[in-house]
Short mmCIF file of C-alpha atoms in Angstrom, two decimals:
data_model
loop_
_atom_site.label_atom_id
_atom_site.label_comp_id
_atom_site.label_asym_id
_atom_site.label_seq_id
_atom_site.Cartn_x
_atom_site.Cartn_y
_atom_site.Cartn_z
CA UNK Q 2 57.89 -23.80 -18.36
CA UNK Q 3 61.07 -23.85 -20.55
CA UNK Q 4 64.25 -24.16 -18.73
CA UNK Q 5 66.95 -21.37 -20.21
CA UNK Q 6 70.00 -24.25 -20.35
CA UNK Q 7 67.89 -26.20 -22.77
CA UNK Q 8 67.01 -23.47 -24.73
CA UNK Q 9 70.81 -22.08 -24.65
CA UNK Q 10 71.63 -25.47 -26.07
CA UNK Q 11 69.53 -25.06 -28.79
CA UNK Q 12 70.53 -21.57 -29.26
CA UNK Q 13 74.36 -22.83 -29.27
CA UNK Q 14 73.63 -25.93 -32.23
CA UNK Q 15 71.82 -23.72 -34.58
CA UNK Q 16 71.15 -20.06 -33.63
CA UNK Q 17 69.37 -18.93 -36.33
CA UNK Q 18 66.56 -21.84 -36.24
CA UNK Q 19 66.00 -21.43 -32.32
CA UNK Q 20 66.61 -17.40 -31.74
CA UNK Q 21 63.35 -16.46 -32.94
CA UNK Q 22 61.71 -19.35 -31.88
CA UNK Q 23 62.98 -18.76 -28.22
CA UNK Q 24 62.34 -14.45 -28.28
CA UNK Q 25 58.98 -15.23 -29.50
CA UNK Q 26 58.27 -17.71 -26.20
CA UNK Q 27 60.22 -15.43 -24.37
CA UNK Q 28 58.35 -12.40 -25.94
CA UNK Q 29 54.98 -14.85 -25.18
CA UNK Q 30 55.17 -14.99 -21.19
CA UNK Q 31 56.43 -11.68 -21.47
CA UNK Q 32 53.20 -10.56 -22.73
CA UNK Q 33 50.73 -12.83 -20.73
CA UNK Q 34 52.71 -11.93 -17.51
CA UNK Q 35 52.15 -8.04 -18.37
CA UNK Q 36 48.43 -8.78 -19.12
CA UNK Q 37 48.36 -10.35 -15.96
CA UNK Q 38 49.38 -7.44 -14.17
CA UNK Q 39 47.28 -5.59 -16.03
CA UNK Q 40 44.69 -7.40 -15.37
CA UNK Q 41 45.19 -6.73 -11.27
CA UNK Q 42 45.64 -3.24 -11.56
CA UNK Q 43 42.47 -3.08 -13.57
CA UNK Q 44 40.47 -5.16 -11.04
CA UNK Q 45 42.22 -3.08 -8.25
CA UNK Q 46 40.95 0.18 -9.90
CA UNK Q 47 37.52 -0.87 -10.13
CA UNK Q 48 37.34 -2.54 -6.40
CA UNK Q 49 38.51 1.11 -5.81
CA UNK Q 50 36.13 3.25 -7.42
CA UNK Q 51 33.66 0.66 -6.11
CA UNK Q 52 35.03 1.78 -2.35
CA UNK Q 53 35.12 5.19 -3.10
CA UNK Q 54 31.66 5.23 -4.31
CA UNK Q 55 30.08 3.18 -1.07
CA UNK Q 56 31.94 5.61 0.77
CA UNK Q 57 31.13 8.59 -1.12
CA UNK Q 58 27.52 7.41 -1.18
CA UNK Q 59 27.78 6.63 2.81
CA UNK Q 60 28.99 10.23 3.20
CA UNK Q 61 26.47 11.52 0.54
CA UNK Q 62 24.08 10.56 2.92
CA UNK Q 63 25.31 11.93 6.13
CA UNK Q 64 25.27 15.10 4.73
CA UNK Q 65 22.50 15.44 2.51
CA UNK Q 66 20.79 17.89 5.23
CA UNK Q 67 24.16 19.09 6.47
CA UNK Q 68 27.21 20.96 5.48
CA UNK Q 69 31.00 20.10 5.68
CA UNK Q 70 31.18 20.69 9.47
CA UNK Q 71 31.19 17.11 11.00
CA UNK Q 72 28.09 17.19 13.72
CA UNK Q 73 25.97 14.32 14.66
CA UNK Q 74 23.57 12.47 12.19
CA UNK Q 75 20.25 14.02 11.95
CA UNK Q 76 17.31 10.92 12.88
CA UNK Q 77 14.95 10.14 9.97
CA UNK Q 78 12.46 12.92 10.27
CA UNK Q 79 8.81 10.35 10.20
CA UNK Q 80 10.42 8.65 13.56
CA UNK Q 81 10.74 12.05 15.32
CA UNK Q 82 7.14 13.01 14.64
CA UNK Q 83 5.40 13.58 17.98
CA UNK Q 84 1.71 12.27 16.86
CA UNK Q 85 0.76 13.59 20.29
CA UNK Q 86 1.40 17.33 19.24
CA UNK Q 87 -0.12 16.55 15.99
CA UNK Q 88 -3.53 15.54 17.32
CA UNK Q 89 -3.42 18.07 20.34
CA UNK Q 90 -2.90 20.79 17.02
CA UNK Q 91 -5.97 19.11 15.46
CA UNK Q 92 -7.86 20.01 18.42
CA UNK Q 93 -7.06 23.11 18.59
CA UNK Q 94 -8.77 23.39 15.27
CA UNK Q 95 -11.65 21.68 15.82
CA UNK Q 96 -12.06 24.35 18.67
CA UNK Q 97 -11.55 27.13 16.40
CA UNK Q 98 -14.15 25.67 14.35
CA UNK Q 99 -16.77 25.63 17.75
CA UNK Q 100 -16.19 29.26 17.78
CA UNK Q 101 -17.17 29.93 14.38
CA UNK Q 102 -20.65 27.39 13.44
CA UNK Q 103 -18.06 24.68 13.36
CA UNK Q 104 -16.67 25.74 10.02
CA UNK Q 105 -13.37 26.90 9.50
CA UNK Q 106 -14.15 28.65 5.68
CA UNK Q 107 -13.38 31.89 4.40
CA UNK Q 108 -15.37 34.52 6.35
CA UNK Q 109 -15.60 32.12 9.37
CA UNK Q 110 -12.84 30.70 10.98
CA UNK Q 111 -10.09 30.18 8.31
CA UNK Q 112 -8.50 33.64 9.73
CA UNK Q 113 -8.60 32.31 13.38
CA UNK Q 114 -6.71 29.93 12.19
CA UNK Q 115 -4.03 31.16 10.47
CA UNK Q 116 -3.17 33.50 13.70
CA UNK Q 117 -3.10 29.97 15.27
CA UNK Q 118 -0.61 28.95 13.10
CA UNK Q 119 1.85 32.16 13.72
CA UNK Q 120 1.00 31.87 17.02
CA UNK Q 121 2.86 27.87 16.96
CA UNK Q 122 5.87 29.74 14.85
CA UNK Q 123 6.45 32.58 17.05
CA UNK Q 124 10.06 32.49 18.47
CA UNK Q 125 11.14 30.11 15.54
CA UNK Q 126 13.71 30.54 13.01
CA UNK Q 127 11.38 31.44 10.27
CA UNK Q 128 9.77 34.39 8.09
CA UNK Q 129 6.36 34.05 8.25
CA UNK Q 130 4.58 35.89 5.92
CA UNK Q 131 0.86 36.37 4.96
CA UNK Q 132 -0.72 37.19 0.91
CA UNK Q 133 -3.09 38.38 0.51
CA UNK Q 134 -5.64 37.82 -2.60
CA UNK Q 135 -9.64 38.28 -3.91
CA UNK Q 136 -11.87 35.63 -3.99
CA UNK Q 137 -15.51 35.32 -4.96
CA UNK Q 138 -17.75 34.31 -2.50
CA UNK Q 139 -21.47 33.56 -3.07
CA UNK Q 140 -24.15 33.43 -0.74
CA UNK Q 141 -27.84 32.65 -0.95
CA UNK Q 142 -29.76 35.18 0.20
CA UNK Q 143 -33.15 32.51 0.21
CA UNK Q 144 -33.77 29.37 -1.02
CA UNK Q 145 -33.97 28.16 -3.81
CA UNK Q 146 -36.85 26.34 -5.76
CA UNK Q 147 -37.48 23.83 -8.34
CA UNK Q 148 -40.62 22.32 -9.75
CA UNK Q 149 -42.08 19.91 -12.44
CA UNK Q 150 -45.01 22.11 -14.28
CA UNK Q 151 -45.50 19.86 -16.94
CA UNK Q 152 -46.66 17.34 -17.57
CA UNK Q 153 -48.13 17.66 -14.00
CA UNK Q 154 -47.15 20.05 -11.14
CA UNK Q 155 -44.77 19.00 -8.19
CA UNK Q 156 -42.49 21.47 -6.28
CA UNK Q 157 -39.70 19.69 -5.05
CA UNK Q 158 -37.96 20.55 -1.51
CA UNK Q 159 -35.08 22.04 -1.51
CA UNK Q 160 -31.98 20.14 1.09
CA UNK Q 161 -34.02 16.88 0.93
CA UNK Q 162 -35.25 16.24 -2.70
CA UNK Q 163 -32.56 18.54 -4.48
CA UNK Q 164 -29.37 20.65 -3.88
CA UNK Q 165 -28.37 24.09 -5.71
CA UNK Q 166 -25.12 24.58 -6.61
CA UNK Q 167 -24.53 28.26 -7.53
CA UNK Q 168 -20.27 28.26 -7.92
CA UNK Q 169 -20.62 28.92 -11.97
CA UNK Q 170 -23.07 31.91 -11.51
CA UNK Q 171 -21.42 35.44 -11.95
CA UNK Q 172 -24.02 37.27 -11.14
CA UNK Q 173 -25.90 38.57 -7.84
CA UNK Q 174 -29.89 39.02 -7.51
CA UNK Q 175 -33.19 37.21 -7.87
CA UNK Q 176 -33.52 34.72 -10.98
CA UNK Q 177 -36.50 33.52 -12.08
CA UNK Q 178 -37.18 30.85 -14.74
CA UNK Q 179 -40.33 29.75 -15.42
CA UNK Q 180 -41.19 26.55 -17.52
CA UNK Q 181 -37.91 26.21 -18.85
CA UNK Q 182 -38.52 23.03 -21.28
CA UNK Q 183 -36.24 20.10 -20.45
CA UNK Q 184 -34.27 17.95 -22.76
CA UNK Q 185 -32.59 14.73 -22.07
CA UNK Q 186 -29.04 14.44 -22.20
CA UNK Q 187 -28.05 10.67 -23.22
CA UNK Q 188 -24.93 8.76 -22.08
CA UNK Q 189 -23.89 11.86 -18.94
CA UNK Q 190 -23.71 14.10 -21.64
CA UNK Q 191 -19.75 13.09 -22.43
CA UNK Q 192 -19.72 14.16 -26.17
CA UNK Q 193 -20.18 16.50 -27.87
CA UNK Q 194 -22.44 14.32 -29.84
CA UNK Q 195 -24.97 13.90 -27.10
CA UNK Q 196 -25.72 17.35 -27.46
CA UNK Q 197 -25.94 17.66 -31.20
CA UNK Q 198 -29.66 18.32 -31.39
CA UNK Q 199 -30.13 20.16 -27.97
CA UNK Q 200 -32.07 22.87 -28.24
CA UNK Q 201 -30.30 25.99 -26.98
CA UNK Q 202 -32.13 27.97 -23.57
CA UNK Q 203 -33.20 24.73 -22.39
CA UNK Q 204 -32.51 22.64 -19.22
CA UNK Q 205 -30.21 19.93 -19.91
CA UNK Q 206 -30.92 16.74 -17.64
CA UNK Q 207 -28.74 13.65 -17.97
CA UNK Q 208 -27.08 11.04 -15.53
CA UNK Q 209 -23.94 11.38 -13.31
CA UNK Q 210 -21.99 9.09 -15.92
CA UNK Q 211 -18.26 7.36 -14.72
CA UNK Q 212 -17.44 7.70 -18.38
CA UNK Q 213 -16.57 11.67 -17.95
CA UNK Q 214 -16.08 14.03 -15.76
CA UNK Q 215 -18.36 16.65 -14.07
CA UNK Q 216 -16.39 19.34 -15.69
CA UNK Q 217 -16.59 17.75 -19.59
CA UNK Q 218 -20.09 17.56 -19.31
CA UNK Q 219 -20.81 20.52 -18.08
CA UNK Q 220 -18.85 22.71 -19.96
CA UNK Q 221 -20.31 20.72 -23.14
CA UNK Q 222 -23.79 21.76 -21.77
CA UNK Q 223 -22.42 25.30 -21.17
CA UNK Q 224 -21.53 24.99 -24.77
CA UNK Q 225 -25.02 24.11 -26.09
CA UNK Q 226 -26.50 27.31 -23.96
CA UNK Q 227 -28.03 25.10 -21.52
CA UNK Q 228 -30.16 27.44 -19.18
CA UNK Q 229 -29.24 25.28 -16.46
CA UNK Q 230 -28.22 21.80 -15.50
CA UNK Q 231 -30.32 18.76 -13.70
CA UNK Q 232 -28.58 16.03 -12.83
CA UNK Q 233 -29.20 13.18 -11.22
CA UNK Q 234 -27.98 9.46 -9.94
CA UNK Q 235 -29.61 5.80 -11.18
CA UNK Q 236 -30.42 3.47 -8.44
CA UNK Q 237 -29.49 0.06 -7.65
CA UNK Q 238 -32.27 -1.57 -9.77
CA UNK Q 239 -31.33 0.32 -13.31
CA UNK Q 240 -27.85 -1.09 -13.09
CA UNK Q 241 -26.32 2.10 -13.36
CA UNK Q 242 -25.62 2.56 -9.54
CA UNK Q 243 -22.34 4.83 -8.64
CA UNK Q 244 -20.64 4.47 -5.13
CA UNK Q 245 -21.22 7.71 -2.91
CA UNK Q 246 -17.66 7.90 -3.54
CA UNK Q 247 -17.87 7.92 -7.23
CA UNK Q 248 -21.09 10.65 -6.67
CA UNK Q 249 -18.73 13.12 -4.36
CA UNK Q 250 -15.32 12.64 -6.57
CA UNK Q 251 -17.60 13.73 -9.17
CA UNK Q 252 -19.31 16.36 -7.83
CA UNK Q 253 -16.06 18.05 -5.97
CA UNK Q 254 -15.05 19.07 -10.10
CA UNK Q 255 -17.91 21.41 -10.39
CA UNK Q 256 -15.97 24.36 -8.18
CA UNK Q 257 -14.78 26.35 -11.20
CA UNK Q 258 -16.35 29.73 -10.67
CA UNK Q 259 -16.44 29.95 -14.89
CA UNK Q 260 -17.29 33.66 -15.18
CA UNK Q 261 -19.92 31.85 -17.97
CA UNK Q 262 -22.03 29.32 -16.09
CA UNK Q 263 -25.53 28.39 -15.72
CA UNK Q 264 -26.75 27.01 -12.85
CA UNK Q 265 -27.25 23.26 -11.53
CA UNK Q 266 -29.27 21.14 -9.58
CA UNK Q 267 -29.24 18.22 -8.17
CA UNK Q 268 -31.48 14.87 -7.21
CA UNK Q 269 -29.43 13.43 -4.76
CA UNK Q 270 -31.91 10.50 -3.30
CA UNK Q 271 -35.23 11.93 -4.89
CA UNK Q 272 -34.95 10.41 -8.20
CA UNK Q 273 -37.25 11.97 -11.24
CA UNK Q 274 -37.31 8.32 -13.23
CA UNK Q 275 -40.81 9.19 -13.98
CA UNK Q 276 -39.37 12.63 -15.89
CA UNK Q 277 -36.51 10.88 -17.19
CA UNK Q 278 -39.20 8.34 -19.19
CA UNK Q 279 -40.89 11.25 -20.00
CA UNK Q 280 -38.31 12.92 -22.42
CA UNK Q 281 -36.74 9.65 -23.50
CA UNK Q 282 -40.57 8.86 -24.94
CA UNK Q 283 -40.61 12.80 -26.06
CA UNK Q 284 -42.96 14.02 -23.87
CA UNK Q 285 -43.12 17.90 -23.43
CA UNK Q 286 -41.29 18.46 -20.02
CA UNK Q 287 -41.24 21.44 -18.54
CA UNK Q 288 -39.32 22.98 -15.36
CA UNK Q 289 -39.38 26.66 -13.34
CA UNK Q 290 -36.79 27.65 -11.23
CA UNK Q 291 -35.48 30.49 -8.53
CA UNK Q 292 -32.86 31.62 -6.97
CA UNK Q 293 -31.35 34.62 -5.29
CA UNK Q 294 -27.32 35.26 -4.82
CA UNK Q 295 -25.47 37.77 -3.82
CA UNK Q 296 -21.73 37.72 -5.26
CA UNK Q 297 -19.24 39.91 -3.71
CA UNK Q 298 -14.97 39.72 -3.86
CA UNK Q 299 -13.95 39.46 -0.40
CA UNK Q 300 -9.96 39.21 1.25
CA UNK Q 301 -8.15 35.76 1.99
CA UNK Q 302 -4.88 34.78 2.34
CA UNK Q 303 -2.15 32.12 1.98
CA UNK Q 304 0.31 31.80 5.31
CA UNK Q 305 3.93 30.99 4.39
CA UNK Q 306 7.13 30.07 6.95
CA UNK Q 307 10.70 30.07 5.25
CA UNK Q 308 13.47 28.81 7.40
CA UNK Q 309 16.31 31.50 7.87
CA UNK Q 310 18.80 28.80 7.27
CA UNK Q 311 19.39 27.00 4.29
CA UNK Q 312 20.92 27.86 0.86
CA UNK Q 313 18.30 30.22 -0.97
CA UNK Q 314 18.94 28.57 -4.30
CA UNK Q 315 18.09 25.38 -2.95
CA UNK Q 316 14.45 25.37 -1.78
CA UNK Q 317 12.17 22.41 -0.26
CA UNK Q 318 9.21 23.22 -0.19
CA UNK Q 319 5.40 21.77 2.01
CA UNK Q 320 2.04 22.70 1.13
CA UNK Q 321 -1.70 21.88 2.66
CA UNK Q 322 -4.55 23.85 2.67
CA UNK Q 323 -5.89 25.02 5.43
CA UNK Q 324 -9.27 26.33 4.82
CA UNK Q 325 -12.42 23.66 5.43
CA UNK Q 326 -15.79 23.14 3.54
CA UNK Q 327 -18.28 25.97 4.93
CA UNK Q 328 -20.35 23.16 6.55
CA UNK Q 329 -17.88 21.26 8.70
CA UNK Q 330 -14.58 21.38 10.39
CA UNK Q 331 -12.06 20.26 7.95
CA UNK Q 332 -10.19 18.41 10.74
CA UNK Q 333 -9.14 15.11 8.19
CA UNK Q 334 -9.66 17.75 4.81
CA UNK Q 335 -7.11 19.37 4.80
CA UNK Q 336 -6.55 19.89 8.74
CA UNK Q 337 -4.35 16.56 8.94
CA UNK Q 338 -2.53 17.85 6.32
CA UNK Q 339 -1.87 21.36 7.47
CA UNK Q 340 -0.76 19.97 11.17
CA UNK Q 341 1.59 17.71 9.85
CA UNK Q 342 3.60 20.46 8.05
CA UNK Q 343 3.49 21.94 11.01
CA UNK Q 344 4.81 19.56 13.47
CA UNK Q 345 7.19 19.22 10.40
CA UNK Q 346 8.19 22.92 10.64
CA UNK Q 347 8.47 22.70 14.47
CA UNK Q 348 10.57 19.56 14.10
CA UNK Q 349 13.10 21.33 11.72
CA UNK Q 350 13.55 24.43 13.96
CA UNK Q 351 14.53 22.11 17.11
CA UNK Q 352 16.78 19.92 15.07
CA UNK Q 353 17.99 23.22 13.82
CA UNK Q 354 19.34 24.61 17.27
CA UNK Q 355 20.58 21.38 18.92
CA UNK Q 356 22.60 21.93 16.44
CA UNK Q 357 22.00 20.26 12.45
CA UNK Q 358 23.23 21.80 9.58
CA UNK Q 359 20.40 21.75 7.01
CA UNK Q 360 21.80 22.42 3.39
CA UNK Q 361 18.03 22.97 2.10
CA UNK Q 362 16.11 26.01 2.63
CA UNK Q 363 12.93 25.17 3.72
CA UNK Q 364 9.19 26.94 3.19
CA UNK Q 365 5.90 25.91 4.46
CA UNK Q 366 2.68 27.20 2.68
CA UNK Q 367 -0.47 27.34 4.09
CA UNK Q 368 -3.35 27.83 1.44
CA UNK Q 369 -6.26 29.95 1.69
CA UNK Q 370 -9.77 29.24 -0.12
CA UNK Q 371 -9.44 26.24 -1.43
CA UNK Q 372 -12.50 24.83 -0.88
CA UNK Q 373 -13.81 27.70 -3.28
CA UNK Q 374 -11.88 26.10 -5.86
#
């Protein structure tokens, strides 16, 4: 630090060697003192923004589900969950089911529950609507068969040895095929190469393969104009094996209802090695097969709930289906599902009279046929 009486001295000997020199220090400290304060206000700005922002963020929060009336914080929505109500719902599905062959499908006891649902969201804040659309159904009308007639004769049981899967087959009435020949499908029939020399009207027989989907292959066999499909899974000792897993994840692809598709079987635990050395050493293979459908469009619907509160613009929306397989419940596929949205919808309406403000509008959807694909 300069003291001014020093620098007035030298100012005073010779004012025109010192004046600059002493304006220019002065002008110096000027400068570094401004760009101190600078400096502060800057850092006070940001420690500003960075408080308005926490807080800001803090209030963000508080009224994400709320508007600008001050109430009381709405508890996270998982911790008010009452898992009681949840699996007393599930029950009351499962009981549905009882009534109805234990199946809760289209045409059995998907419709009983849907009235159970309105039934739950009567007296609650919402619209609940129904909609109504077609579906195909298919049913057999007997069973079908499949047998080996060459190069010897074996008529396989149907349930045990194979399974028919009729959901790509338009058309209703008896079908008969008799020595169909057979031609192996290399590699789960994932390319289109694989079928590059298959002769068309045949039945195309190949491996459940992890390196494609059901659908790929398939539609590749549609392609060739495969009269139908075989398939079937290695065992443990070809080193091929697939976890039942694998076998269902790939299976559950085949529900397209193409309006163009050919029928397909299916060695579950019977496995046809003996046929599958057969055409891999070109041996004439042949195969006869029946079945009988009837196809019909029946009525289903989806079930919807849409709060009466909430900004219409601004829509969150839940969806399960609630429809199960024809042979079983559907209590964990999708029931779980459909009871938690449930629970969720009753939760929303309670929080909604004691007195939250949601911002959200809020609709629940409850899907019909699913399991028909």
């Amino acid at each position: 630090k300069i003291d001014p009486s020093t620098m007035k001295a030298f100012e005073d000997q010779n004012p025109s060697s010192y004046q600059y020199e002493w304006k220019r220090v002065k002008s110096d400290g000027q400068q570094r003192e401004e760009k101190r304060k600078r400096n502060g206000l800057k850092l006070a700005i940001i420690i500003g923004i960075v408080v308005l922002l926490v807080a800001g963020l803090t209030v963000g929060m508080i009224f994400v589900f709320r508007d600008s009336e001050v109430v009381r914080p709405v508890p996270n929505l998982k911790d008010m969950v009452n898992m009681d109500r949840v699996m007393n719902s599930l029950r009351d599905l499962e009981n549905i089911s009882l009534s109805y062959n234990n199946s809760r499908a289209v045409e059995t006891g998907y419709n009983a529950s849907i009235e159970y649902i309105e039934s739950q969201l009567a007296g609650k804040d919402y619209n609940v609507s129904r909609q109504y659309f077609d579906v195909m159904m298919k049913k057999l009308k007997s069973t079908p068969t499949l047998s080996l007639t060459q190069p010897y004769a074996f008529n396989f049981a149907y349930g045990t040895q194979f399974e028919f899967f009729p959901e790509d087959v338009a058309s209703s009435g008896s079908q008969s095929f008799p020595n169909v020949p057979v031609s192996a499908v290399e590699n789960g029939g994932c390319s289109q190469e694989n079928f590059a020399e298959f002769p068309a009207g045949n039945i195309a027989m190949y491996a459940i393969s992890t390196k494609c989907n059901f659908r790929t292959a398939y539609q590749l066999a549609v392609g060739a104009q495969a009269k139908a499909v075989v398939l079937f899974v290695y065992p443990a000792a070809a080193g091929q094996a697939l976890m039942a897993a694998q076998v269902e994840s790939y299976l559950d692809q085949k529900r397209s209802q193409q309006a163009d598709g050919i029928p397909i079987f299916f060695f579950r635990t019977f496995l046809p090695l003996d046929i599958w050395t057969f055409l891999l050493e070109k041996q004439p293979v042949t195969m006869s097969f029946t079945f009988d459908l009837d196809v019909y469009n029946t009525k289903t619907m989806n079930l919807f709930a849409e709060s009466n509160w909430g900004q219409s613009d601004s829509i969150v929306f839940y969806g399960s289906h609630l429809d199960s397989v024809l042979a079983g419940p559907g209590i964990n596929d999708d029931g779980s599902g459909s009871m938690s949205n449930l629970e969720l919808a009753k939760i929303l309406d309670e929080n909604q009279k004691n007195g939250a403000k949601y911002i959200n509008k809020v609709r629940f959807g409850w899907w019909g046929a699913e399991e028909l694909g």
